[in-house]
């Protein structure tokens, strides 16, 4: 009987813990710096760009875009701790005047001012974002994703390389063309 009571208590605790968690579209796994650099190079980021990173984590992609290329940047993440960390990292890097970070659900984000959108999410999350991105982005805007595609939307470019740790990586690039692409 004691064992059953303990199992019920554990199950209830687990259920409450799950209910209290906010939904995420991908686990937080920081993108290695050499992959960040490659993503921004594939997207051909310049100082005329506004880079949005959806699921920005610690902010390293928009911070690098600002520091290396002089681009403006916006990072969006649902996790308030990641947003606080991103803001600290931007101040430490000396680019706080070029970037901003917002705690929000990326599925509700307004990315209409972006010229580049970066993603390191899973394929199912990319598919959820596809109609949003293709509706909001101006023709010519670039979307670059580390590791995960967008279903049947064929990328403009696929860049495969070996990172500094010896891991095989793939980066996908699409260009918005004014065509609304719904989920398959």
Tab-separated table of C-alpha atoms in Angstrom:
chain	number	residue	atom	x	y	z
A	1	UNK	CA	0.000	0.000	0.000
A	2	UNK	CA	2.838	2.396	0.837
A	3	UNK	CA	4.435	1.637	-2.546
A	4	UNK	CA	1.162	2.425	-4.349
A	5	UNK	CA	0.791	5.710	-2.439
A	6	UNK	CA	4.369	6.663	-3.354
A	7	UNK	CA	3.768	5.853	-7.019
A	8	UNK	CA	0.599	7.967	-7.053
A	9	UNK	CA	2.458	10.859	-5.403
A	10	UNK	CA	5.257	10.648	-7.978
A	11	UNK	CA	2.763	10.473	-10.841
A	12	UNK	CA	0.870	13.518	-9.552
A	13	UNK	CA	4.072	15.492	-9.072
A	14	UNK	CA	5.177	14.608	-12.601
A	15	UNK	CA	1.813	15.598	-14.046
A	16	UNK	CA	1.927	18.992	-12.322
A	17	UNK	CA	5.506	19.570	-13.461
A	18	UNK	CA	4.533	18.872	-17.046
A	19	UNK	CA	1.452	21.109	-16.854
A	20	UNK	CA	3.541	23.968	-15.429
A	21	UNK	CA	6.080	23.881	-18.255
A	22	UNK	CA	5.625	26.243	-21.135
A	23	UNK	CA	5.395	24.643	-24.575
A	24	UNK	CA	8.570	24.647	-26.631
A	25	UNK	CA	9.165	23.944	-30.289
A	26	UNK	CA	12.665	22.588	-29.767
A	27	UNK	CA	15.022	21.791	-26.919
A	28	UNK	CA	17.576	24.440	-25.990
A	29	UNK	CA	20.812	23.341	-27.615
A	30	UNK	CA	23.248	26.207	-28.264
A	31	UNK	CA	24.480	26.431	-31.845
A	32	UNK	CA	28.278	26.084	-31.974
A	33	UNK	CA	29.948	29.403	-32.857
A	34	UNK	CA	31.453	28.140	-36.115
A	35	UNK	CA	27.973	27.013	-37.207
A	36	UNK	CA	26.566	30.446	-36.279
A	37	UNK	CA	29.261	32.077	-38.424
A	38	UNK	CA	28.492	29.754	-41.326
A	39	UNK	CA	24.726	30.386	-41.084
A	40	UNK	CA	25.271	34.136	-41.290
A	41	UNK	CA	27.704	33.735	-44.205
A	42	UNK	CA	25.266	31.496	-46.111
A	43	UNK	CA	22.566	34.152	-45.559
A	44	UNK	CA	25.029	36.820	-46.786
A	45	UNK	CA	24.267	39.086	-43.815
A	46	UNK	CA	25.407	42.721	-44.112
A	47	UNK	CA	25.033	45.897	-42.085
A	48	UNK	CA	21.817	46.620	-44.013
A	49	UNK	CA	20.082	43.534	-42.579
A	50	UNK	CA	17.724	42.965	-39.687
A	51	UNK	CA	18.267	39.430	-38.439
A	52	UNK	CA	15.525	37.711	-36.439
A	53	UNK	CA	16.452	34.536	-34.550
A	54	UNK	CA	13.375	32.522	-33.590
A	55	UNK	CA	14.122	30.477	-30.492
A	56	UNK	CA	17.192	32.618	-29.832
A	57	UNK	CA	18.457	30.842	-26.713
A	58	UNK	CA	21.449	32.799	-25.400
A	59	UNK	CA	21.297	35.315	-28.257
A	60	UNK	CA	24.526	34.292	-29.970
A	61	UNK	CA	23.205	34.455	-33.543
A	62	UNK	CA	21.886	38.039	-33.447
A	63	UNK	CA	24.826	39.137	-31.289
A	64	UNK	CA	27.264	37.699	-33.849
A	65	UNK	CA	25.320	39.320	-36.717
A	66	UNK	CA	25.617	42.678	-34.960
A	67	UNK	CA	29.241	42.308	-33.894
A	68	UNK	CA	30.640	40.762	-37.092
A	69	UNK	CA	28.469	42.440	-39.751
A	70	UNK	CA	26.912	45.498	-38.064
A	71	UNK	CA	23.405	44.108	-38.623
A	72	UNK	CA	20.477	44.904	-36.382
A	73	UNK	CA	18.947	41.909	-34.632
A	74	UNK	CA	15.915	40.645	-32.769
A	75	UNK	CA	15.947	37.462	-30.720
A	76	UNK	CA	12.703	35.852	-29.623
A	77	UNK	CA	12.429	33.044	-27.094
A	78	UNK	CA	9.694	31.776	-24.798
A	79	UNK	CA	12.119	31.240	-21.900
A	80	UNK	CA	12.547	34.345	-19.721
A	81	UNK	CA	15.885	33.081	-18.398
A	82	UNK	CA	17.270	32.788	-21.939
A	83	UNK	CA	16.074	36.331	-22.687
A	84	UNK	CA	17.819	37.678	-19.567
A	85	UNK	CA	20.976	35.808	-20.551
A	86	UNK	CA	20.757	37.171	-24.110
A	87	UNK	CA	20.484	40.741	-22.875
A	88	UNK	CA	23.514	40.268	-20.614
A	89	UNK	CA	25.465	38.715	-23.481
A	90	UNK	CA	24.601	41.631	-25.794
A	91	UNK	CA	25.806	44.156	-23.212
A	92	UNK	CA	29.033	42.188	-22.694
A	93	UNK	CA	29.601	42.044	-26.461
A	94	UNK	CA	29.015	45.789	-26.801
A	95	UNK	CA	26.109	45.438	-29.229
A	96	UNK	CA	23.109	46.147	-26.986
A	97	UNK	CA	22.258	49.215	-29.098
A	98	UNK	CA	21.908	47.030	-32.225
A	99	UNK	CA	19.884	44.124	-30.838
A	100	UNK	CA	16.823	43.497	-28.740
A	101	UNK	CA	15.377	40.377	-27.159
A	102	UNK	CA	11.709	39.571	-26.602
A	103	UNK	CA	10.097	36.900	-24.486
A	104	UNK	CA	7.309	35.600	-26.707
A	105	UNK	CA	5.871	32.615	-28.498
A	106	UNK	CA	7.585	32.521	-31.901
A	107	UNK	CA	4.359	31.296	-33.508
A	108	UNK	CA	2.878	34.727	-32.714
A	109	UNK	CA	5.923	36.768	-33.729
A	110	UNK	CA	5.776	39.622	-36.201
A	111	UNK	CA	8.806	39.062	-38.446
A	112	UNK	CA	7.672	41.414	-41.211
A	113	UNK	CA	10.673	43.726	-40.715
A	114	UNK	CA	13.217	40.894	-40.957
A	115	UNK	CA	15.494	40.586	-43.946
A	116	UNK	CA	17.008	37.397	-42.494
A	117	UNK	CA	15.369	34.825	-40.201
A	118	UNK	CA	17.522	32.194	-38.519
A	119	UNK	CA	16.257	28.908	-37.107
A	120	UNK	CA	17.654	26.001	-35.130
A	121	UNK	CA	14.409	24.227	-34.399
A	122	UNK	CA	13.082	20.793	-35.317
A	123	UNK	CA	11.387	20.068	-38.662
A	124	UNK	CA	7.874	20.093	-37.177
A	125	UNK	CA	8.492	23.571	-35.735
A	126	UNK	CA	9.860	24.811	-39.064
A	127	UNK	CA	6.687	23.534	-40.744
A	128	UNK	CA	4.536	25.434	-38.230
A	129	UNK	CA	6.524	28.592	-38.994
A	130	UNK	CA	6.514	28.177	-42.781
A	131	UNK	CA	3.106	29.812	-43.447
A	132	UNK	CA	3.919	32.620	-41.000
A	133	UNK	CA	7.279	33.331	-42.602
A	134	UNK	CA	6.029	33.146	-46.189
A	135	UNK	CA	3.078	35.406	-45.379
A	136	UNK	CA	5.034	38.068	-43.463
A	137	UNK	CA	8.445	38.244	-45.127
A	138	UNK	CA	9.078	40.518	-48.071
A	139	UNK	CA	10.305	38.909	-51.304
A	140	UNK	CA	14.069	38.516	-51.135
A	141	UNK	CA	14.200	37.961	-47.366
A	142	UNK	CA	16.341	34.998	-46.431
A	143	UNK	CA	15.514	32.138	-44.096
A	144	UNK	CA	18.426	30.034	-42.881
A	145	UNK	CA	18.002	26.875	-40.826
A	146	UNK	CA	20.624	24.773	-39.116
A	147	UNK	CA	19.962	21.028	-39.536
A	148	UNK	CA	16.230	21.024	-40.314
A	149	UNK	CA	14.275	21.591	-43.522
A	150	UNK	CA	10.829	22.918	-44.388
A	151	UNK	CA	9.092	19.865	-45.797
A	152	UNK	CA	8.475	20.015	-49.527
A	153	UNK	CA	9.699	23.618	-49.843
A	154	UNK	CA	12.980	23.116	-51.627
A	155	UNK	CA	15.811	25.319	-50.347
A	156	UNK	CA	17.667	27.733	-52.584
A	157	UNK	CA	20.928	26.400	-51.185
A	158	UNK	CA	22.095	23.486	-49.042
A	159	UNK	CA	25.500	23.896	-47.397
A	160	UNK	CA	27.105	20.759	-45.924
A	161	UNK	CA	30.316	21.029	-43.929
A	162	UNK	CA	32.287	19.585	-41.037
A	163	UNK	CA	32.377	21.818	-37.963
A	164	UNK	CA	35.344	22.455	-35.679
A	165	UNK	CA	34.438	19.432	-33.541
A	166	UNK	CA	34.361	17.126	-36.555
A	167	UNK	CA	30.553	16.888	-36.719
A	168	UNK	CA	28.785	16.933	-40.076
A	169	UNK	CA	26.427	19.916	-40.352
A	170	UNK	CA	23.882	21.083	-42.885
A	171	UNK	CA	22.506	24.580	-43.364
A	172	UNK	CA	19.463	25.299	-45.515
A	173	UNK	CA	18.732	28.638	-47.175
A	174	UNK	CA	15.418	29.779	-48.646
A	175	UNK	CA	14.452	33.110	-50.186
A	176	UNK	CA	10.973	34.477	-49.657
A	177	UNK	CA	9.336	34.979	-53.035
A	178	UNK	CA	5.855	36.226	-52.142
A	179	UNK	CA	4.301	32.738	-52.371
A	180	UNK	CA	2.303	31.687	-49.323
A	181	UNK	CA	3.338	28.186	-48.378
A	182	UNK	CA	0.875	26.431	-46.113
A	183	UNK	CA	1.574	23.266	-44.172
A	184	UNK	CA	1.592	20.098	-46.248
